Coordinates of C-alpha atoms in Angstrom, one line a residue:
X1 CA -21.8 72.0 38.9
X2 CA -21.3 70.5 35.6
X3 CA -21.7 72.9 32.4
X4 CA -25.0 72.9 30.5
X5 CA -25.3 72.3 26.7
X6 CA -24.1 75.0 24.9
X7 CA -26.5 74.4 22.6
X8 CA -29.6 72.1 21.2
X9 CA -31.6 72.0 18.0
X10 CA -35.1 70.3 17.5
X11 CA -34.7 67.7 15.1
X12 CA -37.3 68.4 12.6
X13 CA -35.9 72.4 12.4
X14 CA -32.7 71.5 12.0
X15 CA -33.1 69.3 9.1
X16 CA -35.0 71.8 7.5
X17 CA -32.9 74.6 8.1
X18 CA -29.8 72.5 6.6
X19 CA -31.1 71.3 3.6
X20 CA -29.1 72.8 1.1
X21 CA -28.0 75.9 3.2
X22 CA -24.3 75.3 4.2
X23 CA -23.7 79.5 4.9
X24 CA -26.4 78.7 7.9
X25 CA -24.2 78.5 11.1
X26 CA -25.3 74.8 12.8
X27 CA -25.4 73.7 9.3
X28 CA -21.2 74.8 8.1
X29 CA -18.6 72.2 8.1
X30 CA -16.8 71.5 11.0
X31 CA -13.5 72.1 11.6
X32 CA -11.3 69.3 10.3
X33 CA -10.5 68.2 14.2
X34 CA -12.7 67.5 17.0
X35 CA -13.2 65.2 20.2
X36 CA -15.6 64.6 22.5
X37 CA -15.6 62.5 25.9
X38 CA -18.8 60.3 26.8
X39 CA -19.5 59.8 30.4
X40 CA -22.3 57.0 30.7
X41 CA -24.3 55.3 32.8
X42 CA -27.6 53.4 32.8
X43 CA -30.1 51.8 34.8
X44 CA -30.2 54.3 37.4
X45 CA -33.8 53.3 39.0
X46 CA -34.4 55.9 41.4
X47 CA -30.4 55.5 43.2
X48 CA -30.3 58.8 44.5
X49 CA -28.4 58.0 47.7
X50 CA -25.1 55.8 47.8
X51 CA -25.6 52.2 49.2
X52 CA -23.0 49.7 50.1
X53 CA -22.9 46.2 48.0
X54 CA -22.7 42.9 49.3
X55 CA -19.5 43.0 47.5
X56 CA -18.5 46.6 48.3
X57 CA -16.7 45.2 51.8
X58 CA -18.8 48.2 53.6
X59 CA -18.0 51.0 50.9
X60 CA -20.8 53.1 50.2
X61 CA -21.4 52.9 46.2
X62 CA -22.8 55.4 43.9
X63 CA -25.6 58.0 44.1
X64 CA -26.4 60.7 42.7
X65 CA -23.7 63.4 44.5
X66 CA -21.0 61.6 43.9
X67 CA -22.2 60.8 40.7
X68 CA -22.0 64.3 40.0
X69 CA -18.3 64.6 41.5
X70 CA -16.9 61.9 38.7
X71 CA -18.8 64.1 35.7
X72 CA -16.9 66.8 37.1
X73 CA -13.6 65.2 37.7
X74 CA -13.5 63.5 34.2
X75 CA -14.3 66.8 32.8
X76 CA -11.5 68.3 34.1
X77 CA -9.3 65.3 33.2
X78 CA -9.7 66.1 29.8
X79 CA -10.2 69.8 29.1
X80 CA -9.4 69.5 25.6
X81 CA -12.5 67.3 25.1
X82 CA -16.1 68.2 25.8
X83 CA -18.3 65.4 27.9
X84 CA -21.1 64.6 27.5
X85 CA -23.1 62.4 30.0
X86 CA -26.2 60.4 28.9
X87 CA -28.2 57.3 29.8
X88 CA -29.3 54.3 28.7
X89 CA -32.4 54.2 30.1
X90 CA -34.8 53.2 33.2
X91 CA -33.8 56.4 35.7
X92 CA -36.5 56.6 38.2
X93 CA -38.4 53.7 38.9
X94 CA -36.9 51.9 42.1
X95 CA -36.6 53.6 45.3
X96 CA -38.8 55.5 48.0
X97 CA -36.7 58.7 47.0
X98 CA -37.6 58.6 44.1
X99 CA -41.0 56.8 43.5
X100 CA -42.2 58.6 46.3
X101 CA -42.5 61.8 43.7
X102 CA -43.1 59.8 40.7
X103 CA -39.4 60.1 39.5
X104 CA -39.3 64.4 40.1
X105 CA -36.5 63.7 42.6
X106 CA -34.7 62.0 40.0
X107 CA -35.0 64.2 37.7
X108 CA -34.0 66.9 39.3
X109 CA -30.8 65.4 40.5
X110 CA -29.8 64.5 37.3
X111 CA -30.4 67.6 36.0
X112 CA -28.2 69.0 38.6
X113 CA -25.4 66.2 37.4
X114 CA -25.8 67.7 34.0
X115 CA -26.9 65.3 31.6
X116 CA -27.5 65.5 27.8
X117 CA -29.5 62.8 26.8
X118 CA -31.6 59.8 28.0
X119 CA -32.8 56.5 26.4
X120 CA -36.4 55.9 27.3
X121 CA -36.7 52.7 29.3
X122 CA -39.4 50.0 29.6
X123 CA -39.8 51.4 33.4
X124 CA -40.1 54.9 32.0
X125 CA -43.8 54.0 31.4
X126 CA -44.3 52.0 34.8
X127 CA -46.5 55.2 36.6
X128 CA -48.5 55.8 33.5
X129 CA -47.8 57.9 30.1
X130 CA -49.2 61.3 31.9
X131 CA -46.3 61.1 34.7
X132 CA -43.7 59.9 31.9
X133 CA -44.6 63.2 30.0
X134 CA -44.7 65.3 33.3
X135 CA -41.2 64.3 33.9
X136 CA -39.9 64.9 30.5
X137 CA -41.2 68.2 30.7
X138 CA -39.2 68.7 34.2
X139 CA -36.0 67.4 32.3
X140 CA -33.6 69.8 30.5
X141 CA -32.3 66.9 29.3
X142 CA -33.8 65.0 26.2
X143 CA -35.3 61.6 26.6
X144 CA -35.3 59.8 23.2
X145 CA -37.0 57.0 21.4
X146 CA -36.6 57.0 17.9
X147 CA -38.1 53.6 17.7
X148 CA -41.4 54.2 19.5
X149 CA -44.6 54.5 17.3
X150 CA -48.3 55.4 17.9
X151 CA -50.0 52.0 17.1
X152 CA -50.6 50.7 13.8
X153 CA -48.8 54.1 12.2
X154 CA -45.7 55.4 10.9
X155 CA -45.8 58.6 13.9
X156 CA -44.3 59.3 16.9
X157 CA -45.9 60.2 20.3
X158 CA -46.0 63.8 20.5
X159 CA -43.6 63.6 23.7
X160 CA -41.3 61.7 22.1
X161 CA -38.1 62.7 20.1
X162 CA -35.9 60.2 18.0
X163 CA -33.1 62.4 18.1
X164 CA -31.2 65.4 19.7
X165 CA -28.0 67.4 19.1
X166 CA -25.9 68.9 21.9
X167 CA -23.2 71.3 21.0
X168 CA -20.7 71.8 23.6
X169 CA -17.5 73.9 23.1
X170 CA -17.9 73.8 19.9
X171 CA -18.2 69.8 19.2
X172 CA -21.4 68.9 17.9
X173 CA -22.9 65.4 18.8
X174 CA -26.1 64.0 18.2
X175 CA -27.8 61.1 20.1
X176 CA -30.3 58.8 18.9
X177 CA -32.3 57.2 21.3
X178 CA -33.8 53.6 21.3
X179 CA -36.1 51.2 23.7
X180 CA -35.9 47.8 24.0
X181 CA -38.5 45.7 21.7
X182 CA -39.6 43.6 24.4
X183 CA -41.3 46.3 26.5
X184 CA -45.0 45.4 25.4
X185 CA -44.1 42.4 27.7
X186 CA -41.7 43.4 30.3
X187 CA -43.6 46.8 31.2
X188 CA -47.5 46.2 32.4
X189 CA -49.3 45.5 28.4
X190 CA -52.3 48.3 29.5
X191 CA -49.8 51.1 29.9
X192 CA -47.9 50.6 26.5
X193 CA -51.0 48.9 24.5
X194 CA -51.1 52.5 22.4
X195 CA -47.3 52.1 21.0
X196 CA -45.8 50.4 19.1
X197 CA -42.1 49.0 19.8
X198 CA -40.3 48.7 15.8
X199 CA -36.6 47.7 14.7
X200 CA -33.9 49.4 17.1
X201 CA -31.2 48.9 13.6
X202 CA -34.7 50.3 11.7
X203 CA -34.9 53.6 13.6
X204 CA -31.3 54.0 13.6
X205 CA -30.5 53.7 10.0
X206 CA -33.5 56.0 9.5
X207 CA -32.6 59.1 11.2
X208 CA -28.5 58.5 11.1
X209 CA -28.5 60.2 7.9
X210 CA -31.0 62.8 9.1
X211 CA -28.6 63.6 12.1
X212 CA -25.7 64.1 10.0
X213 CA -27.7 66.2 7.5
X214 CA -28.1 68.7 10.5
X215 CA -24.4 68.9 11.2
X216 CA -22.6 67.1 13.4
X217 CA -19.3 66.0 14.3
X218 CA -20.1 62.7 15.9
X219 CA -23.2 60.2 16.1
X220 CA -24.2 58.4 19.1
X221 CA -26.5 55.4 19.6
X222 CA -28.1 55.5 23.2
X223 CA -30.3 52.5 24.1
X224 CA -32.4 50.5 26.3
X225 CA -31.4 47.1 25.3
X226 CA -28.8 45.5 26.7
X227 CA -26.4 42.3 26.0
X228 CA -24.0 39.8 28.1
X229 CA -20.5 38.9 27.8
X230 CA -19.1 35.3 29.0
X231 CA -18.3 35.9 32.5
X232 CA -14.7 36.5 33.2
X233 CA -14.4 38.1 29.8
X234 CA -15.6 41.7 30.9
X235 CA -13.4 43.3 27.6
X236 CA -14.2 41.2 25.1
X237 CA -14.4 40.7 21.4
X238 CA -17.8 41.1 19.8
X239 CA -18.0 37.0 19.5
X240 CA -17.8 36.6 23.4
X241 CA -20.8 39.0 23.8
X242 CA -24.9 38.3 22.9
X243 CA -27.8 40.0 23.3
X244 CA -30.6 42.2 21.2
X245 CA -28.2 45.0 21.5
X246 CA -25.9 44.0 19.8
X247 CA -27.9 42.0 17.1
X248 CA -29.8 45.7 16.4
X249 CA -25.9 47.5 16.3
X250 CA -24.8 44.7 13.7
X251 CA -28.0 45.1 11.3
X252 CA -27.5 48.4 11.2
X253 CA -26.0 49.7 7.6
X254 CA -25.8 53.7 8.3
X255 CA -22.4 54.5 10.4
X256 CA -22.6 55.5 13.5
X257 CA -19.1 56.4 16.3
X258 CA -20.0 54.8 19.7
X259 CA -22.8 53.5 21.0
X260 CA -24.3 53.0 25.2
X261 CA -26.8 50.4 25.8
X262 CA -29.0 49.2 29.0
X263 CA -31.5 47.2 30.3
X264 CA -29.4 43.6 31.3
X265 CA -27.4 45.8 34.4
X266 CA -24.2 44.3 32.8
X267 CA -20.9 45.3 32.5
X268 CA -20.5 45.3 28.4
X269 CA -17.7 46.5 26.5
X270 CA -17.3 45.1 23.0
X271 CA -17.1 47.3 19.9
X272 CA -19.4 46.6 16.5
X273 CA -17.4 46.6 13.2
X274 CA -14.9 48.3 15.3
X275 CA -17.4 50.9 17.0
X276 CA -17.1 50.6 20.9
X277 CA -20.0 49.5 22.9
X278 CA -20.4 50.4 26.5
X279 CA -22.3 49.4 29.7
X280 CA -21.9 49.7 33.1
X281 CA -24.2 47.6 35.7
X282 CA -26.8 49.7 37.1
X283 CA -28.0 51.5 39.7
X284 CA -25.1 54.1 39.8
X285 CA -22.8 51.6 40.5
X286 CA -20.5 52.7 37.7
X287 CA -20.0 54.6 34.5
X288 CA -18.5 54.1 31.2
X289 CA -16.2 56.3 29.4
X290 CA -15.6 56.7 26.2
X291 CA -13.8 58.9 23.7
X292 CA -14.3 60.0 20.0
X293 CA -11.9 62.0 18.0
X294 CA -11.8 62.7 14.1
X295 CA -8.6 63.5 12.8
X296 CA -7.5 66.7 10.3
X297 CA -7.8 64.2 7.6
X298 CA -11.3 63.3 8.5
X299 CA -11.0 60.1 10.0
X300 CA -13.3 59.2 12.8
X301 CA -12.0 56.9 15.5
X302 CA -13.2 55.9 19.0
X303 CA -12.2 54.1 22.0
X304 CA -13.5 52.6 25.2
X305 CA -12.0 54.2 28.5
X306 CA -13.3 51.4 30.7
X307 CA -16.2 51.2 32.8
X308 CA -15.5 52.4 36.3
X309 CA -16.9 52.2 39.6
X310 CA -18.4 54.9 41.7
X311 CA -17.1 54.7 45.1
X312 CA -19.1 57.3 47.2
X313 CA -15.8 57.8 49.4
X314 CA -13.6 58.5 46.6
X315 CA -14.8 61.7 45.9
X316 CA -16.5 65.1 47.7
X317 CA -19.9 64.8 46.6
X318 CA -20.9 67.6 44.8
X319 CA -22.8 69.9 47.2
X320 CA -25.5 71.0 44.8
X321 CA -26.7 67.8 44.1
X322 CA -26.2 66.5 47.6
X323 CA -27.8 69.6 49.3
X324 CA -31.1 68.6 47.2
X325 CA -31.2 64.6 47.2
X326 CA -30.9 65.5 51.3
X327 CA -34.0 67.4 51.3
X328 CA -35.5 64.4 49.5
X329 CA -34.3 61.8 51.8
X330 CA -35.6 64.0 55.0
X331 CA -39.2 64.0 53.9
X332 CA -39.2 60.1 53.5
X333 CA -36.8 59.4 56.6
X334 CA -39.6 58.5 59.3
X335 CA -41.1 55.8 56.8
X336 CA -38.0 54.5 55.5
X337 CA -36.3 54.3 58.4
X338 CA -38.4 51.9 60.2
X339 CA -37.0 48.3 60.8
X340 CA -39.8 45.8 59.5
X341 CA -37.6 42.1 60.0
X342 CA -34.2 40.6 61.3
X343 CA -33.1 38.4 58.8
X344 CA -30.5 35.8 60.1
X345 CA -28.9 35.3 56.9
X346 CA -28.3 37.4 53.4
X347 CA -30.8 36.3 51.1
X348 CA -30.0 36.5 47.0
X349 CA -32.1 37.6 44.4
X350 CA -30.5 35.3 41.4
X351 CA -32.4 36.2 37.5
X352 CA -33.8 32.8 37.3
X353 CA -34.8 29.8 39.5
X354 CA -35.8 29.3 42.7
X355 CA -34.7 30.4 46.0
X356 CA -35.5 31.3 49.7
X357 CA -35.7 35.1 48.9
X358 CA -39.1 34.5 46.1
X359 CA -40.2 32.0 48.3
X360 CA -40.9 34.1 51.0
X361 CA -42.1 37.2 48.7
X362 CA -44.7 33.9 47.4
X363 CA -45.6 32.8 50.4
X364 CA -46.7 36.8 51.6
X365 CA -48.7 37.0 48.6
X366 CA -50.5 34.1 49.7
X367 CA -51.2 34.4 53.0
X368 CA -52.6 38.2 51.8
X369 CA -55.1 36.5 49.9
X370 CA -56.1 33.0 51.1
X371 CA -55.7 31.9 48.3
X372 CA -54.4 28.1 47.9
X373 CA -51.6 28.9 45.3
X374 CA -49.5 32.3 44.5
X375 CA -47.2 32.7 41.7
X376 CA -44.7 35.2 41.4
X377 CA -42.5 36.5 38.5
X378 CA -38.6 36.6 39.0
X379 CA -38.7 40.0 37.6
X380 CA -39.8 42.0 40.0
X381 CA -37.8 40.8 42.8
X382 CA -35.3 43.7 42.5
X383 CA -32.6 43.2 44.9
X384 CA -30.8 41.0 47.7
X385 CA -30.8 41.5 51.0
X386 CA -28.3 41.6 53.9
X387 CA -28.2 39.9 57.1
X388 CA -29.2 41.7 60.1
X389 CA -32.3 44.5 60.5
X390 CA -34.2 44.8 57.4
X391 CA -36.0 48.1 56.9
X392 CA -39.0 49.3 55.3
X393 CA -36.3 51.0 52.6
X394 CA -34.8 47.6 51.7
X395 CA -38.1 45.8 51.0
X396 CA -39.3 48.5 49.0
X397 CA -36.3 48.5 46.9
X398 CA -37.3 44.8 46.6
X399 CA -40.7 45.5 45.2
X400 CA -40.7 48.8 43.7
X401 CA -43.8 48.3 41.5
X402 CA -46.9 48.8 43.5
X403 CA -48.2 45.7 42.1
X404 CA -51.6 45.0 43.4
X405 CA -52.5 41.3 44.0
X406 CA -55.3 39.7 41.9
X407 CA -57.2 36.4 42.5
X408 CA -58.2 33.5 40.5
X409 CA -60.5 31.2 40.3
X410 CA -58.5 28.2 37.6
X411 CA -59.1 24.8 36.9
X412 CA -56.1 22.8 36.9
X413 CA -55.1 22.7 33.2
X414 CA -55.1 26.2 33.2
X415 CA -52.6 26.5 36.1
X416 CA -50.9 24.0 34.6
X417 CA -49.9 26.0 31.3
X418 CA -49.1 28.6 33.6
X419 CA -46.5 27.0 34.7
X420 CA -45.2 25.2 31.6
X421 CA -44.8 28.7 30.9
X422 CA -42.6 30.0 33.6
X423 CA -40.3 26.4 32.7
X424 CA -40.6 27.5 28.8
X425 CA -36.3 28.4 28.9
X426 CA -34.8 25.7 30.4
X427 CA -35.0 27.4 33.7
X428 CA -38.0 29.0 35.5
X429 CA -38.8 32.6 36.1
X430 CA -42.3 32.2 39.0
X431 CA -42.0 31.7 42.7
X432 CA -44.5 29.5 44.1
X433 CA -46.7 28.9 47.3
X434 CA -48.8 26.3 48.2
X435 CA -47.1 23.5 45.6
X436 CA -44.4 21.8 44.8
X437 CA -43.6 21.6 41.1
X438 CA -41.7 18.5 39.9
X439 CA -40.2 19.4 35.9
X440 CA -38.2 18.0 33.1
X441 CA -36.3 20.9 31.7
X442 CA -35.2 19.1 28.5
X443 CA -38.7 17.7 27.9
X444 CA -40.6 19.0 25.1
X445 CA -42.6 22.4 24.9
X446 CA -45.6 21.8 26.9
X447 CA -44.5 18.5 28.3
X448 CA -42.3 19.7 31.2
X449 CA -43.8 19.6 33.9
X450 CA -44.1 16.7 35.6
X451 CA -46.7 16.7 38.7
X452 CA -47.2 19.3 41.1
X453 CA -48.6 18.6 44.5
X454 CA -50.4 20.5 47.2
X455 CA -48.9 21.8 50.9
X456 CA -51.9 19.2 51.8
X457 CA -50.3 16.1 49.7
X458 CA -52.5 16.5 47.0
X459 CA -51.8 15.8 43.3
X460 CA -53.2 18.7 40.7
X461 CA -56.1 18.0 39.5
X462 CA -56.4 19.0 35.6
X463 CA -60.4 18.9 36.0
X464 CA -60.2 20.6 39.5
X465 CA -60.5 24.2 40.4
X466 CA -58.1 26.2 42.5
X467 CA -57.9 29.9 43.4
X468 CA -54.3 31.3 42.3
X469 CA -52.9 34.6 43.5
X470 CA -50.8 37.1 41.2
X471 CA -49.8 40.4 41.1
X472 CA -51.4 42.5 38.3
X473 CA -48.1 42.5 36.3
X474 CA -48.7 39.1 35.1
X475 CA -52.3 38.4 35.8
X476 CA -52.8 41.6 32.8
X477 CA -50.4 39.5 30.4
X478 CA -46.9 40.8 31.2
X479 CA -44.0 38.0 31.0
X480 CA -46.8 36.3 28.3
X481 CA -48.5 35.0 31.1
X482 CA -52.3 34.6 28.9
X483 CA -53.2 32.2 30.5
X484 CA -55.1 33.9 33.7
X485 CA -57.0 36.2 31.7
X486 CA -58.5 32.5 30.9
X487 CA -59.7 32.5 34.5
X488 CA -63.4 32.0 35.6
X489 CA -63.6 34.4 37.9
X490 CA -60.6 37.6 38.4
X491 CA -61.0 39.2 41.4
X492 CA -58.7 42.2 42.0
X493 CA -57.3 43.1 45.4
X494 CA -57.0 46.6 47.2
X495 CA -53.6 44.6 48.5
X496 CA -50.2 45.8 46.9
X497 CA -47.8 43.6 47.0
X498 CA -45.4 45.5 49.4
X499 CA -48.1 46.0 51.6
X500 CA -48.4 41.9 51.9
X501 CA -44.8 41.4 52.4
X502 CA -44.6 44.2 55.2
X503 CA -47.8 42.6 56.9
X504 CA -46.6 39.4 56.5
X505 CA -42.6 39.6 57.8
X506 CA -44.1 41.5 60.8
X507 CA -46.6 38.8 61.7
X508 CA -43.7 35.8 61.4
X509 CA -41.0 35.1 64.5
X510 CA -37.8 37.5 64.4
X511 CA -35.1 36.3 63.5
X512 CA -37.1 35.6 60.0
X513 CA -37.5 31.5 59.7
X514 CA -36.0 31.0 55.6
X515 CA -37.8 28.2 53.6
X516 CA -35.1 26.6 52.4
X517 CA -36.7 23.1 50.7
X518 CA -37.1 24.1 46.9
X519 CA -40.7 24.4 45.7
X520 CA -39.2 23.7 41.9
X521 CA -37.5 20.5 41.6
X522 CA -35.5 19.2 38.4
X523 CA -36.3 15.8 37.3
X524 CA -34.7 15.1 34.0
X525 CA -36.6 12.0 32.9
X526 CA -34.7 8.7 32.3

């Protein structure tokens, strides 16, 4: 099993013990040389078990046993350095294995892997700030987010920590932790409506200095916020690369030596004013390496080691960690297991747009709730699927959420701005059922859409009044969808939205019919 910190200081101790005291031990100088490896992933959501890709050519991929074989086999790469494995966020949410026990499984196996630190992620809150803290209590890792605030003040939640040090072997790094600012609207608003979500470059330039005033050899920014690079370009200079991340790195002034972000499930590396920045996909997948030395002289350097890729059948998982993720996965088996639909075809789960895949998670939604029209948001359709026997596993890995479905009773110029608001980038991010949207992408603001008709022929009626399904996700706000708390009558559901796509691919002909005619269709105007 991978080594445990040696060592770990509260943050608020530390800085008092420091101040001024340089005879106190944490607080001495360090010797004039010093490395440390960093072993990094992000991402995780619940991937406990290894899962072939549709672009793994049958190899199984990741999980968390052979996870724990590559900590160990980079450790022992490089004995002269000390690793240190952390995360850039969003660990449990996302599988039966693990949602199944709020995250504990997750947890545990990563404890088992040995990490150091963690990046609280949007998802982090997804089960409610009781579980979150439950789970941070079960972790002998920290779980950081120096850029969370109680609402409206300059504190902290109690469970939270901006910072934490690991000594290991001697080396002595501390990790600052950060959360992307956008989480008030990708996580459900009524979880996080207590917090607020400040300045990533903000919270790092204020407790930088406060981590190096406790002693430490290196500084390391761990975030949940995540970039892009151009496509092709997966090593690239910082000017082929966008995204919050790396705005937040750039507006930072205090110096920091290497920094891991999260949150886009890209492959990033790109260095800040010559400070390497790492990321590597998600879902175990991969992981980034990096590597920080300072010299005799002083001088601090670092270097990306690439992101690599976790092939399951590479390695001999380690049998700690693989003993207790199969004690997981045999109290879950008999549900899991069960085949729920034959799908003829692979179906993709693209970020944007539309396509067969949302379709069909709309049209389930629907038929759920006789309702005329259901809308659903991009963003929680969380994976492809293959061809062939689709199990109860797959689809729940599709729609990890337990988002319940809610009914609407709209008039037609609200549902309208609902879906000027899904076209609002260029692209949209709702599925429909029911209509057939006709849009302008290049129109003005408010002016894209077009028409939009009914499965009956009918145009949209802005005086008319139409009942519109949603899950609870965006019908509370989340993805700035306002509009249906607008609604003249809400009526909530005891119908998850799992439990409508498993009812519903049951009840339809095997193999699975695929919609294929596009329910969004681009009409630039002339």
């Amino acid at each position: 099993m991978p080594r445990r910190p040696a060592a770990r200081f509260k943050p608020a101790l530390a800085a008092l013990l420091c101040a001024g005291i340089a005879a106190f031990p944490a607080c001495a100088p360090a010797d004039p040389a010093a490395c440390a490896l960093i072993f990094s992933t992000n991402d995780s959501h619940g991937r406990l078990l290894p899962a072939e890709q549709n672009w793994s050519d049958g190899r199984p991929v990741g999980g968390s046993a052979a996870l724990a074989a590559y900590v160990t086999r980079e450790r022992s790469t490089t004995p002269e350095c000390p690793l240190f494995v952390v995360s850039g966020g969003d660990i449990m949410q996302g599988t039966p294995i693990s949602n199944f026990t709020d995250g504990r499984s997750m947890i545990e196996a990563m404890n088992g892997i040995g990490y150091d630190a963690v990046a609280i992620g949007n998802h982090e809150f997804d089960w409610g700030v009781d579980i979150l803290v439950d789970r941070i209590a079960d972790a002998d890792f920290a779980m950081l987010g120096a850029n969370i605030y109680l609402k409206g003040t300059d504190r902290h939640p109690d469970w939270v920590l901006p910072w934490t040090i690991v000594e290991r072997d001697g080396v002595r790094v501390g990790f600052i932790g950060a959360t992307t600012r956008s989480t008030p609207v990708v996580a459900r608003p009524s979880l996080v409506a207590d917090f607020d979500f400040r300045s990533i470059s903000d919270a790092l330039d204020r407790y930088i200095p406060e981590v190096r005033a406790a002693g430490v050899d290196f500084v390391v920014a761990v975030m949940h916020e995540g970039a892009f690079c151009e496509v092709g370009l997966p090593d690239a200079a910082a000017d082929a690369c966008r995204g919050p991340a790396l705005e937040a790195l750039a507006a930072t002034t205090e110096r920091f030596d290497y920094a891991v972000t999260g949150h886009t499930h890209s492959r990033l590396e790109t260095e800040i004013r010559g400070v390497p920045v790492i990321q590597s996909y998600s879902n175990t997948m991969a992981y980034g390496l990096g590597r920080i030395d300072r010299s005799a002289e002083g001088a601090v350097s670092a270097e990306r080691l690439g992101v690599r890729q976790t092939w399951a059948d590479e390695v001999a998982p380690d049998p700690d960690v693989e003993r207790l993720v199969a004690s997981y996965s045999a109290e879950i088996a008999a549900i899991v297991d069960r085949v729920i639909v034959d799908l003829p075809e692979a179906l993709s789960a693209p970020r944007d747009g539309d396509f067969p895949l949302g379709r069909i998670v709309a049209d389930a939604q629907r038929h759920a709730s006789g309702a005329e029209v259901a809308l659903m948001n991009n963003g929680g359709i969380r994976r492809s699927l293959p061809a062939g026997p689709i199990t109860f596993a797959d689809l729940f890995e599709l729609q990890p959420f337990n988002n319940m479905l809610v009914r609407h009773t709209m008039t037609g110029a609200q549902l309208l701005r609902t879906l000027e608001h899904s076209a609002r980038n260029g692209d949209v991010d709702l599925h429909a059922s029911g209509i057939v949207v006709r849009y302008d992408p290049d129109a003005p603001l408010g002016e894209r859409i077009l028409d939009v008709t009914f499965d009956d022929g009918s145009p949209l009626r802005p005086e008319g009044r139409y009942v519109v399904t949603a899950n609870d996700f965006i019908s509370g706000g989340g993805g700035g969808y306002t509009t249906f708390a607008e609604a003249e009558v809400i009526d909530p559901l005891e119908v998850a939205d799992l439990e409508a796509l498993v009812a519903y691919l049951e009840a339809q002909p095997q193999p699975l019919p695929i919609p294929r005619a596009p329910r969004w269709i681009e009409s630039p105007t002339p």
